[in-house]
PDB file of C-alpha atoms and ligand atoms in Angstrom:
ATOM      1  CA  MET A 278      -3.454 -18.418 -28.904  1.00 94.00           C
ATOM      2  CA  LYS A 279      -1.769 -15.199 -30.010  1.00 96.00           C
ATOM      3  CA  VAL A 280      -2.825 -12.421 -32.339  1.00 95.00           C
ATOM      4  CA  CYS A 281      -0.123 -10.714 -34.248  1.00 95.00           C
ATOM      5  CA  TYR A 282      -0.152  -7.041 -33.304  1.00 90.00           C
ATOM      6  CA  VAL A 283       0.620  -5.942 -36.858  1.00 92.00           C
ATOM      7  CA  CYS A 284      -1.319  -8.192 -39.305  1.00 94.00           C
ATOM      8  CA  GLY A 285      -3.826  -9.766 -36.877  1.00 93.00           C
ATOM      9  CA  ASP A 286      -3.059 -13.217 -37.956  1.00 95.00           C
ATOM     10  CA  ARG A 287      -3.579 -15.876 -35.111  1.00 96.00           C
ATOM     11  CA  PHE A 288      -0.870 -18.278 -34.232  1.00 96.00           C
ATOM     12  CA  ASN A 289       0.170 -20.795 -31.600  1.00 94.00           C
ATOM     13  CA  ARG A 290       3.874 -20.541 -30.770  1.00 93.00           C
ATOM     14  CA  LEU A 291       5.782 -20.122 -27.601  1.00 91.00           C
ATOM     15  CA  ASP A 292       7.535 -17.090 -28.946  1.00 93.00           C
ATOM     16  CA  TRP A 293       6.132 -13.998 -30.422  1.00 93.00           C
ATOM     17  CA  GLU A 294       7.404 -14.088 -34.078  1.00 95.00           C
ATOM     18  CA  CYS A 295       4.345 -13.804 -36.343  1.00 96.00           C
ATOM     19  CA  PRO A 296       4.829 -16.789 -38.923  1.00 96.00           C
ATOM     20  CA  THR A 297       2.748 -14.658 -41.466  1.00 96.00           C
ATOM     21  CA  CYS A 298       4.592 -11.293 -41.367  1.00 96.00           C
ATOM     22  CA  GLY A 299       7.471 -11.941 -39.208  1.00 96.00           C
ATOM     23  CA  PHE A 300       6.520  -9.105 -36.572  1.00 95.00           C
ATOM     24  CA  VAL A 301       8.366  -9.557 -33.368  1.00 94.00           C
ATOM     25  CA  PRO A 302       7.428  -7.187 -30.419  1.00 94.00           C
ATOM     26  CA  ALA A 303      10.149  -4.836 -29.193  1.00 93.00           C
ATOM     27  CA  SER A 304      11.446  -4.863 -25.663  1.00 90.00           C
ATOM     28  CA  ILE A 305      11.381  -2.149 -22.920  1.00 86.00           C
ATOM     29  CA  ASP A 306      13.315  -2.922 -19.683  1.00 85.00           C
ATOM     30  CA  GLY A 307      12.913  -6.464 -20.327  1.00 86.00           C
ATOM     31  CA  ASN A 308       9.048  -6.511 -21.103  1.00 89.00           C
ATOM     32  CA  PHE A 309       7.619  -7.025 -24.365  1.00 91.00           C
ATOM     33  CA  ALA A 310       6.561  -3.863 -26.052  1.00 92.00           C
ATOM     34  CA  PHE A 311       3.811  -4.056 -28.653  1.00 92.00           C
ATOM     35  CA  SER A 312       3.499  -0.389 -29.133  1.00 88.00           C
ATOM     36  CA  PRO A 313       6.666   1.101 -28.233  1.00 85.00           C
ATOM     37  CA  GLU A 314       5.881   4.439 -30.208  1.00 82.00           C
ATOM     38  CA  MET A 315       2.971   4.875 -27.698  1.00 79.00           C
ATOM     39  CA  ALA A 316       5.163   4.009 -24.636  1.00 76.00           C
ATOM     40  CA  ALA A 317       6.098   7.573 -23.728  1.00 73.00           C
ATOM     41  CA  ALA A 318       3.360   9.405 -25.191  1.00 64.00           C
ATOM     42  CA  SER A 319       1.365  11.690 -22.934  1.00 54.00           C
ATOM     43  CA  GLU A 320      -2.171  11.513 -24.466  1.00 53.00           C
ATOM     44  CA  GLY A 321      -4.769   9.990 -22.352  1.00 51.00           C
ATOM     45  CA  TYR A 322      -2.755  10.043 -19.110  1.00 59.00           C
ATOM     46  CA  GLU A 323       0.212  12.011 -17.677  1.00 63.00           C
ATOM     47  CA  ALA A 324       2.929   9.400 -17.211  1.00 63.00           C
ATOM     48  CA  ALA A 325       4.224  11.716 -14.433  1.00 69.00           C
ATOM     49  CA  PHE A 326       1.201  11.038 -12.427  1.00 76.00           C
ATOM     50  CA  PHE A 327       2.514   7.574 -12.032  1.00 80.00           C
ATOM     51  CA  ALA A 328       5.246   8.816  -9.657  1.00 80.00           C
ATOM     52  CA  GLN A 329       2.793  10.495  -7.406  1.00 81.00           C
ATOM     53  CA  LEU A 330       0.316   7.897  -7.783  1.00 84.00           C
ATOM     54  CA  SER A 331       2.701   5.000  -6.614  1.00 85.00           C
ATOM     55  CA  THR A 332       3.336   6.731  -3.298  1.00 85.00           C
ATOM     56  CA  LEU A 333      -0.220   7.617  -2.508  1.00 88.00           C
ATOM     57  CA  GLU A 334      -1.990   4.336  -3.333  1.00 91.00           C
ATOM     58  CA  ALA A 335      -0.702   2.131  -0.631  1.00 91.00           C
ATOM     59  CA  LYS A 336      -2.105   4.324   2.130  1.00 92.00           C
ATOM     60  CA  ASN A 337      -5.096   5.995   0.520  1.00 94.00           C
ATOM     61  CA  PHE A 338      -8.530   4.812   1.591  1.00 95.00           C
ATOM     62  CA  TRP A 339     -10.028   4.984  -2.043  1.00 95.00           C
ATOM     63  CA  PHE A 340      -7.326   2.726  -3.601  1.00 95.00           C
ATOM     64  CA  ARG A 341      -7.135   0.383  -0.432  1.00 96.00           C
ATOM     65  CA  SER A 342     -10.972  -0.114  -0.663  1.00 97.00           C
ATOM     66  CA  ARG A 343     -11.247  -0.524  -4.233  1.00 98.00           C
ATOM     67  CA  ASN A 344      -8.542  -3.346  -3.917  1.00 98.00           C
ATOM     68  CA  HIS A 345     -10.523  -5.094  -1.401  1.00 98.00           C
ATOM     69  CA  LEU A 346     -13.618  -4.962  -3.581  1.00 98.00           C
ATOM     70  CA  ILE A 347     -11.804  -6.365  -6.550  1.00 98.00           C
ATOM     71  CA  ILE A 348     -10.096  -9.079  -4.808  1.00 98.00           C
ATOM     72  CA  TRP A 349     -13.711 -10.235  -3.380  1.00 98.00           C
ATOM     73  CA  ALA A 350     -15.200  -9.991  -6.759  1.00 98.00           C
ATOM     74  CA  LEU A 351     -12.378 -12.205  -8.270  1.00 98.00           C
ATOM     75  CA  LYS A 352     -12.742 -14.931  -5.363  1.00 98.00           C
ATOM     76  CA  ARG A 353     -16.452 -14.670  -5.415  1.00 98.00           C
ATOM     77  CA  TYR A 354     -17.477 -14.946  -9.061  1.00 98.00           C
ATOM     78  CA  PHE A 355     -14.281 -16.638 -10.531  1.00 98.00           C
ATOM     79  CA  PRO A 356     -13.189 -18.973  -7.796  1.00 96.00           C
ATOM     80  CA  GLN A 357     -11.688 -21.437 -10.277  1.00 96.00           C
ATOM     81  CA  ALA A 358      -9.760 -18.892 -12.170  1.00 97.00           C
ATOM     82  CA  GLN A 359      -6.161 -19.761 -13.098  1.00 97.00           C
ATOM     83  CA  SER A 360      -5.031 -16.693 -14.943  1.00 98.00           C
ATOM     84  CA  PHE A 361      -5.778 -13.023 -14.692  1.00 98.00           C
ATOM     85  CA  LEU A 362      -4.861 -10.064 -17.134  1.00 98.00           C
ATOM     86  CA  GLU A 363      -5.079  -6.451 -16.012  1.00 98.00           C
ATOM     87  CA  VAL A 364      -5.445  -3.919 -18.809  1.00 97.00           C
ATOM     88  CA  GLY A 365      -3.988  -0.667 -17.713  1.00 95.00           C
ATOM     89  CA  CYS A 366      -2.120  -2.009 -14.727  1.00 96.00           C
ATOM     90  CA  GLY A 367      -0.514   1.504 -14.071  1.00 91.00           C
ATOM     91  CA  THR A 368       1.714   1.175 -11.282  1.00 92.00           C
ATOM     92  CA  GLY A 369       0.697  -2.263 -10.431  1.00 96.00           C
ATOM     93  CA  PHE A 370      -1.105  -1.415  -7.233  1.00 96.00           C
ATOM     94  CA  VAL A 371      -3.907  -3.815  -7.788  1.00 98.00           C
ATOM     95  CA  LEU A 372      -1.748  -6.609  -9.266  1.00 97.00           C
ATOM     96  CA  SER A 373       0.252  -6.488  -6.098  1.00 97.00           C
ATOM     97  CA  GLY A 374      -2.951  -6.779  -3.838  1.00 97.00           C
ATOM     98  CA  ILE A 375      -4.185  -9.799  -6.037  1.00 98.00           C
ATOM     99  CA  GLU A 376      -0.653 -11.447  -6.015  1.00 97.00           C
ATOM    100  CA  GLN A 377      -0.920 -11.414  -2.257  1.00 96.00           C
ATOM    101  CA  ALA A 378      -4.457 -12.661  -2.042  1.00 97.00           C
ATOM    102  CA  CYS A 379      -4.736 -15.134  -4.911  1.00 96.00           C
ATOM    103  CA  SER A 380      -1.658 -17.370  -4.950  1.00 94.00           C
ATOM    104  CA  GLN A 381      -3.120 -19.664  -7.632  1.00 93.00           C
ATOM    105  CA  LEU A 382      -3.560 -17.013 -10.189  1.00 97.00           C
ATOM    106  CA  ALA A 383      -0.935 -16.508 -13.080  1.00 97.00           C
ATOM    107  CA  LEU A 384      -0.825 -12.746 -13.308  1.00 98.00           C
ATOM    108  CA  PHE A 385      -0.443 -10.631 -16.530  1.00 97.00           C
ATOM    109  CA  GLY A 386      -0.274  -6.911 -16.688  1.00 97.00           C
ATOM    110  CA  SER A 387      -0.256  -4.491 -19.567  1.00 96.00           C
ATOM    111  CA  GLU A 388       0.108  -0.813 -19.572  1.00 93.00           C
ATOM    112  CA  VAL A 389       0.487   1.630 -22.660  1.00 89.00           C
ATOM    113  CA  PHE A 390       2.844   3.839 -20.679  1.00 86.00           C
ATOM    114  CA  ALA A 391       6.209   2.239 -19.747  1.00 82.00           C
ATOM    115  CA  THR A 392       6.551   4.457 -16.807  1.00 82.00           C
ATOM    116  CA  GLY A 393       3.890   2.585 -15.176  1.00 85.00           C
ATOM    117  CA  LEU A 394       5.307  -0.674 -15.940  1.00 88.00           C
ATOM    118  CA  GLY A 395       8.621   0.212 -14.352  1.00 86.00           C
ATOM    119  CA  PHE A 396       6.724   0.793 -11.029  1.00 89.00           C
ATOM    120  CA  ALA A 397       4.733  -2.344 -11.587  1.00 93.00           C
ATOM    121  CA  ALA A 398       7.708  -4.508 -12.134  1.00 92.00           C
ATOM    122  CA  HIS A 399       8.978  -3.235  -8.661  1.00 92.00           C
ATOM    123  CA  ARG A 400       5.585  -4.157  -6.895  1.00 93.00           C
ATOM    124  CA  VAL A 401       4.717  -7.461  -8.369  1.00 94.00           C
ATOM    125  CA  SER A 402       7.140 -10.107  -8.317  1.00 92.00           C
ATOM    126  CA  ARG A 403       5.385 -12.911 -10.330  1.00 92.00           C
ATOM    127  CA  ALA A 404       3.479 -11.017 -13.051  1.00 95.00           C
ATOM    128  CA  THR A 405       4.082 -11.072 -16.721  1.00 95.00           C
ATOM    129  CA  LEU A 406       4.170  -7.506 -17.774  1.00 96.00           C
ATOM    130  CA  PHE A 407       3.900  -6.081 -21.325  1.00 93.00           C
ATOM    131  CA  GLN A 408       3.515  -2.685 -23.043  1.00 93.00           C
ATOM    132  CA  MET A 409       0.514  -2.479 -25.466  1.00 93.00           C
ATOM    133  CA  ASP A 410      -2.209  -0.247 -26.575  1.00 91.00           C
ATOM    134  CA  ALA A 411      -5.318  -2.118 -25.752  1.00 89.00           C
ATOM    135  CA  ARG A 412      -7.286   0.469 -28.277  1.00 88.00           C
ATOM    136  CA  LEU A 413      -5.343  -1.139 -31.014  1.00 85.00           C
ATOM    137  CA  ILE A 414      -5.475  -5.033 -30.183  1.00 90.00           C
ATOM    138  CA  ILE A 415      -5.126  -7.308 -27.073  1.00 94.00           C
ATOM    139  CA  PRO A 416      -2.944  -9.978 -28.773  1.00 95.00           C
ATOM    140  CA  PHE A 417      -4.453 -12.875 -27.200  1.00 96.00           C
ATOM    141  CA  VAL A 418      -7.362 -15.233 -27.968  1.00 97.00           C
ATOM    142  CA  ASP A 419      -8.939 -17.624 -25.408  1.00 97.00           C
ATOM    143  CA  LYS A 420      -6.095 -16.986 -22.967  1.00 96.00           C
ATOM    144  CA  PHE A 421      -7.254 -15.744 -19.720  1.00 98.00           C
ATOM    145  CA  ASP A 422      -9.732 -16.687 -17.216  1.00 98.00           C
ATOM    146  CA  VAL A 423     -10.403 -13.145 -16.059  1.00 98.00           C
ATOM    147  CA  VAL A 424      -9.570  -9.789 -17.619  1.00 98.00           C
ATOM    148  CA  GLY A 425      -9.740  -6.709 -15.336  1.00 98.00           C
ATOM    149  CA  ALA A 426      -9.699  -3.029 -16.145  1.00 98.00           C
ATOM    150  CA  PHE A 427      -9.993  -0.700 -13.180  1.00 98.00           C
ATOM    151  CA  ASP A 428     -10.537   2.914 -14.076  1.00 97.00           C
ATOM    152  CA  VAL A 429      -9.174   2.483 -17.346  1.00 96.00           C
ATOM    153  CA  LEU A 430     -12.428   2.444 -19.922  1.00 97.00           C
ATOM    154  CA  GLU A 431     -13.242   6.159 -19.125  1.00 97.00           C
ATOM    155  CA  HIS A 432      -9.966   7.164 -20.845  1.00 94.00           C
ATOM    156  CA  ILE A 433     -10.732   5.434 -24.000  1.00 95.00           C
ATOM    157  CA  GLN A 434     -12.993   6.886 -26.787  1.00 96.00           C
ATOM    158  CA  GLN A 435     -13.512   3.324 -28.368  1.00 96.00           C
ATOM    159  CA  ASP A 436     -14.379   1.632 -25.352  1.00 97.00           C
ATOM    160  CA  VAL A 437     -16.634  -0.957 -26.871  1.00 97.00           C
ATOM    161  CA  GLU A 438     -13.766  -2.032 -29.054  1.00 96.00           C
ATOM    162  CA  VAL A 439     -11.592  -2.541 -26.004  1.00 97.00           C
ATOM    163  CA  LEU A 440     -14.290  -4.499 -24.464  1.00 98.00           C
ATOM    164  CA  LYS A 441     -14.582  -6.767 -27.463  1.00 97.00           C
ATOM    165  CA  GLN A 442     -10.855  -7.164 -27.567  1.00 96.00           C
ATOM    166  CA  MET A 443     -11.181  -8.219 -23.864  1.00 98.00           C
ATOM    167  CA  HIS A 444     -13.904 -10.665 -24.699  1.00 98.00           C
ATOM    168  CA  GLN A 445     -11.740 -12.467 -27.377  1.00 97.00           C
ATOM    169  CA  ALA A 446      -8.811 -12.727 -24.977  1.00 97.00           C
ATOM    170  CA  ILE A 447     -10.859 -14.498 -22.317  1.00 98.00           C
ATOM    171  CA  GLN A 448     -11.434 -18.302 -22.359  1.00 96.00           C
ATOM    172  CA  PRO A 449     -14.962 -19.677 -22.480  1.00 93.00           C
ATOM    173  CA  GLY A 450     -16.385 -19.641 -18.959  1.00 93.00           C
ATOM    174  CA  GLY A 451     -14.305 -16.661 -18.039  1.00 98.00           C
ATOM    175  CA  GLY A 452     -15.279 -13.199 -17.465  1.00 98.00           C
ATOM    176  CA  ILE A 453     -14.451  -9.528 -16.588  1.00 98.00           C
ATOM    177  CA  VAL A 454     -14.175  -7.379 -13.523  1.00 98.00           C
ATOM    178  CA  ILE A 455     -14.526  -3.583 -14.467  1.00 98.00           C
ATOM    179  CA  THR A 456     -14.634  -0.497 -12.356  1.00 98.00           C
ATOM    180  CA  VAL A 457     -15.211   3.150 -13.884  1.00 98.00           C
ATOM    181  CA  PRO A 458     -16.154   6.567 -12.433  1.00 97.00           C
ATOM    182  CA  GLN A 459     -19.843   7.121 -12.465  1.00 97.00           C
ATOM    183  CA  HIS A 460     -22.430   9.800 -13.115  1.00 96.00           C
ATOM    184  CA  PRO A 461     -21.766  12.442 -15.758  1.00 96.00           C
ATOM    185  CA  TRP A 462     -23.155  15.135 -13.467  1.00 93.00           C
ATOM    186  CA  LEU A 463     -20.094  14.408 -11.006  1.00 93.00           C
ATOM    187  CA  TRP A 464     -17.860  15.792 -13.859  1.00 93.00           C
ATOM    188  CA  SER A 465     -15.204  18.148 -12.725  1.00 88.00           C
ATOM    189  CA  GLN A 466     -11.827  19.433 -13.337  1.00 85.00           C
ATOM    190  CA  LEU A 467     -10.441  16.332 -11.903  1.00 85.00           C
ATOM    191  CA  ASP A 468     -12.029  14.552 -14.815  1.00 90.00           C
ATOM    192  CA  ASP A 469     -10.604  17.093 -17.483  1.00 88.00           C
ATOM    193  CA  ILE A 470      -6.973  16.764 -15.660  1.00 82.00           C
ATOM    194  CA  GLY A 471      -7.282  12.981 -15.566  1.00 83.00           C
ATOM    195  CA  HIS A 472      -8.093  12.943 -19.305  1.00 87.00           C
ATOM    196  CA  HIS A 473     -11.445  11.083 -18.865  1.00 94.00           C
ATOM    197  CA  VAL A 474     -13.466  10.900 -21.980  1.00 96.00           C
ATOM    198  CA  ARG A 475     -16.574  10.278 -19.913  1.00 97.00           C
ATOM    199  CA  ARG A 476     -18.216   9.345 -16.561  1.00 97.00           C
ATOM    200  CA  TYR A 477     -20.461   6.475 -17.039  1.00 98.00           C
ATOM    201  CA  ARG A 478     -24.159   6.155 -16.473  1.00 98.00           C
ATOM    202  CA  ALA A 479     -24.936   2.454 -15.211  1.00 98.00           C
ATOM    203  CA  GLU A 480     -27.136   1.528 -18.131  1.00 98.00           C
ATOM    204  CA  GLU A 481     -24.419   2.955 -20.505  1.00 98.00           C
ATOM    205  CA  LEU A 482     -21.877   0.492 -19.040  1.00 98.00           C
ATOM    206  CA  LYS A 483     -24.211  -2.201 -19.007  1.00 98.00           C
ATOM    207  CA  THR A 484     -25.307  -1.851 -22.728  1.00 98.00           C
ATOM    208  CA  LYS A 485     -21.703  -1.577 -23.885  1.00 98.00           C
ATOM    209  CA  VAL A 486     -20.467  -4.680 -21.856  1.00 98.00           C
ATOM    210  CA  GLU A 487     -23.542  -6.639 -23.386  1.00 98.00           C
ATOM    211  CA  LEU A 488     -22.751  -5.275 -26.953  1.00 98.00           C
ATOM    212  CA  ALA A 489     -19.296  -6.899 -26.479  1.00 98.00           C
ATOM    213  CA  GLY A 490     -20.692 -10.251 -25.762  1.00 97.00           C
ATOM    214  CA  PHE A 491     -20.792 -10.540 -22.021  1.00 98.00           C
ATOM    215  CA  LYS A 492     -23.554 -11.268 -19.577  1.00 98.00           C
ATOM    216  CA  VAL A 493     -23.613  -9.049 -16.544  1.00 98.00           C
ATOM    217  CA  LEU A 494     -23.402 -11.022 -13.223  1.00 98.00           C
ATOM    218  CA  LYS A 495     -23.360  -8.017 -10.898  1.00 98.00           C
ATOM    219  CA  MET A 496     -23.290  -4.288 -11.139  1.00 98.00           C
ATOM    220  CA  THR A 497     -23.340  -1.893  -8.323  1.00 98.00           C
ATOM    221  CA  SER A 498     -22.165   1.576  -7.434  1.00 98.00           C
ATOM    222  CA  PHE A 499     -19.507   2.059  -4.797  1.00 97.00           C
ATOM    223  CA  VAL A 500     -18.210   4.929  -2.880  1.00 95.00           C
ATOM    224  CA  SER A 501     -22.052   5.558  -2.269  1.00 95.00           C
ATOM    225  CA  LEU A 502     -21.931   6.533   1.350  1.00 94.00           C
ATOM    226  CA  LEU A 503     -19.232   9.149   0.502  1.00 93.00           C
ATOM    227  CA  LEU A 504     -21.218  10.599  -2.383  1.00 92.00           C
ATOM    228  CA  PRO A 505     -22.437  13.792  -0.563  1.00 90.00           C
ATOM    229  CA  LEU A 506     -18.628  14.482   0.357  1.00 88.00           C
ATOM    230  CA  MET A 507     -17.392  13.712  -3.224  1.00 87.00           C
ATOM    231  CA  LEU A 508     -20.113  16.249  -4.472  1.00 87.00           C
ATOM    232  CA  LEU A 509     -18.906  18.913  -2.121  1.00 86.00           C
ATOM    233  CA  SER A 510     -15.354  18.320  -3.048  1.00 82.00           C
ATOM    234  CA  ARG A 511     -16.274  18.399  -6.877  1.00 81.00           C
ATOM    235  CA  LEU A 512     -18.280  21.493  -6.568  1.00 80.00           C
ATOM    236  CA  ARG A 513     -15.324  23.120  -4.798  1.00 76.00           C
ATOM    237  CA  SER A 514     -12.931  22.061  -7.479  1.00 68.00           C
ATOM    238  CA  ARG A 515     -15.110  23.508 -10.330  1.00 65.00           C
ATOM    239  CA  LYS A 516     -14.127  27.011  -8.926  1.00 61.00           C
ATOM    240  CA  VAL A 517     -10.318  26.583  -8.631  1.00 56.00           C
ATOM    241  CA  ASN A 518      -7.862  27.575 -11.198  1.00 55.00           C
ATOM    242  CA  SER A 519      -5.689  25.602 -13.501  1.00 51.00           C
ATOM    243  CA  THR A 520      -2.963  25.055 -10.861  1.00 55.00           C
ATOM    244  CA  TYR A 521      -5.354  22.729  -9.086  1.00 57.00           C
ATOM    245  CA  ASP A 522      -3.641  19.753  -7.914  1.00 63.00           C
ATOM    246  CA  VAL A 523      -5.455  16.615  -9.134  1.00 58.00           C
ATOM    247  CA  MET A 524      -4.037  14.636  -6.253  1.00 67.00           C
ATOM    248  CA  ALA A 525      -5.633  16.837  -3.579  1.00 68.00           C
ATOM    249  CA  GLU A 526      -8.846  14.778  -3.345  1.00 69.00           C
ATOM    250  CA  LEU A 527      -6.644  11.764  -2.435  1.00 72.00           C
ATOM    251  CA  LYS A 528      -4.391  13.472  -0.017  1.00 77.00           C
ATOM    252  CA  VAL A 529      -6.314  13.434   3.128  1.00 84.00           C
ATOM    253  CA  GLY A 530      -5.076  13.425   6.944  1.00 88.00           C
ATOM    254  CA  ARG A 531      -4.539  10.118   8.711  1.00 90.00           C
ATOM    255  CA  TRP A 532      -7.569  10.261  10.841  1.00 93.00           C
ATOM    256  CA  MET A 533      -9.843  11.158   8.031  1.00 92.00           C
ATOM    257  CA  ASN A 534      -8.303   8.663   5.893  1.00 94.00           C
ATOM    258  CA  ALA A 535      -9.132   5.908   8.388  1.00 95.00           C
ATOM    259  CA  LEU A 536     -12.610   7.306   8.832  1.00 95.00           C
ATOM    260  CA  LEU A 537     -13.230   7.268   5.044  1.00 94.00           C
ATOM    261  CA  GLU A 538     -11.917   3.703   4.679  1.00 96.00           C
ATOM    262  CA  GLY A 539     -14.113   2.451   7.605  1.00 97.00           C
ATOM    263  CA  ILE A 540     -17.109   3.888   5.813  1.00 96.00           C
ATOM    264  CA  LEU A 541     -16.226   2.218   2.727  1.00 97.00           C
ATOM    265  CA  THR A 542     -15.528  -1.091   4.585  1.00 97.00           C
ATOM    266  CA  LEU A 543     -19.047  -0.715   5.897  1.00 97.00           C
ATOM    267  CA  GLU A 544     -20.391  -0.172   2.498  1.00 97.00           C
ATOM    268  CA  ARG A 545     -18.478  -3.122   1.201  1.00 98.00           C
ATOM    269  CA  THR A 546     -20.025  -5.509   3.616  1.00 97.00           C
ATOM    270  CA  VAL A 547     -23.575  -4.508   2.097  1.00 98.00           C
ATOM    271  CA  ILE A 548     -22.134  -5.204  -1.424  1.00 98.00           C
ATOM    272  CA  GLN A 549     -20.685  -8.507  -0.354  1.00 98.00           C
ATOM    273  CA  SER A 550     -23.983  -9.805   1.116  1.00 97.00           C
ATOM    274  CA  GLY A 551     -25.842  -9.191  -2.082  1.00 97.00           C
ATOM    275  CA  GLY A 552     -26.602  -5.475  -1.959  1.00 97.00           C
ATOM    276  CA  ASN A 553     -26.477  -3.009  -4.663  1.00 97.00           C
ATOM    277  CA  PHE A 554     -25.999   0.618  -4.360  1.00 97.00           C
ATOM    278  CA  PRO A 555     -28.001   2.660  -6.967  1.00 96.00           C
ATOM    279  CA  ALA A 556     -25.685   5.590  -7.105  1.00 97.00           C
ATOM    280  CA  GLY A 557     -21.966   6.290  -5.947  1.00 97.00           C
ATOM    281  CA  GLY A 558     -18.863   7.724  -7.265  1.00 96.00           C
ATOM    282  CA  SER A 559     -17.778   4.657  -9.114  1.00 97.00           C
ATOM    283  CA  LEU A 560     -19.353   1.461 -10.594  1.00 98.00           C
ATOM    284  CA  LEU A 561     -18.253  -2.216 -10.223  1.00 98.00           C
ATOM    285  CA  LEU A 562     -19.389  -4.484 -13.042  1.00 98.00           C
ATOM    286  CA  ILE A 563     -18.738  -8.298 -13.108  1.00 98.00           C
ATOM    287  CA  ALA A 564     -19.750 -10.205 -16.187  1.00 98.00           C
ATOM    288  CA  GLU A 565     -19.159 -13.515 -17.866  1.00 98.00           C
ATOM    289  CA  LYS A 566     -18.188 -14.288 -21.338  1.00 97.00           C
ATOM    290  CA  LEU A 567     -21.155 -15.823 -23.549  1.00 93.00           C
TER     291      LEU A 567
HETATM  292 ZN1  LIG B 864       1.790 -10.673 -38.623  1.00 67.47          ZN
END
């Protein structure tokens, strides 16, 4: 079922014209745009980062490892899933990984910034992409088997509302896969520049996910073995001035990148065999819709 982005009416139609108020979403570059007025706005995320990001992601240890973890979570916890929506799909790096690894999944991606969708459209061939502001509404009811948001919720003040929207968009028996940055004490200039509203405590994320109507299946920290390195890097970044390059932490040499990826691969074998890390730069949470 669809939900009208304007009047909230629910309807079953192939097209998007609301039978109650007549609202039809706009189109940007051939993708449905539900909040075109937000498409180029800079609040919450600098759209210009997308260009830098898209060149970094494919080689960078952190993005590559996070993709492996997300794909494992999808296959392990939702093996029967037929459809997947990524909220805040950015440049489509995660979607492209899922596209290659999970051929049975119908893929959907949303992003508030149209710039991101442009990159995603190049990267992912079989995803339906649309521009929307998940803070207002995710215009679907009982539609997807799994909804994912990877390092998105920390940008959003009203995160519980967005989790509730995700809950509504998921079919009975489905669930969510979420990653967020962890530990308020790791807060640094990187979080300011990245327009983060918060870094999560594990209990906080769990409580909010449960409030939205989910039952947590697994929650673990990751980037745990690199936590000392991360802390050092963050302490250093607290001292530098406003010209600090937010991407600097992700731009590492080839050998260092390989070493760090190796460590995160080791860490992932622990997580995949049932272990949970109590602390780490990020949190992974998998939950089912109740
Ligand atoms: Zn309407």
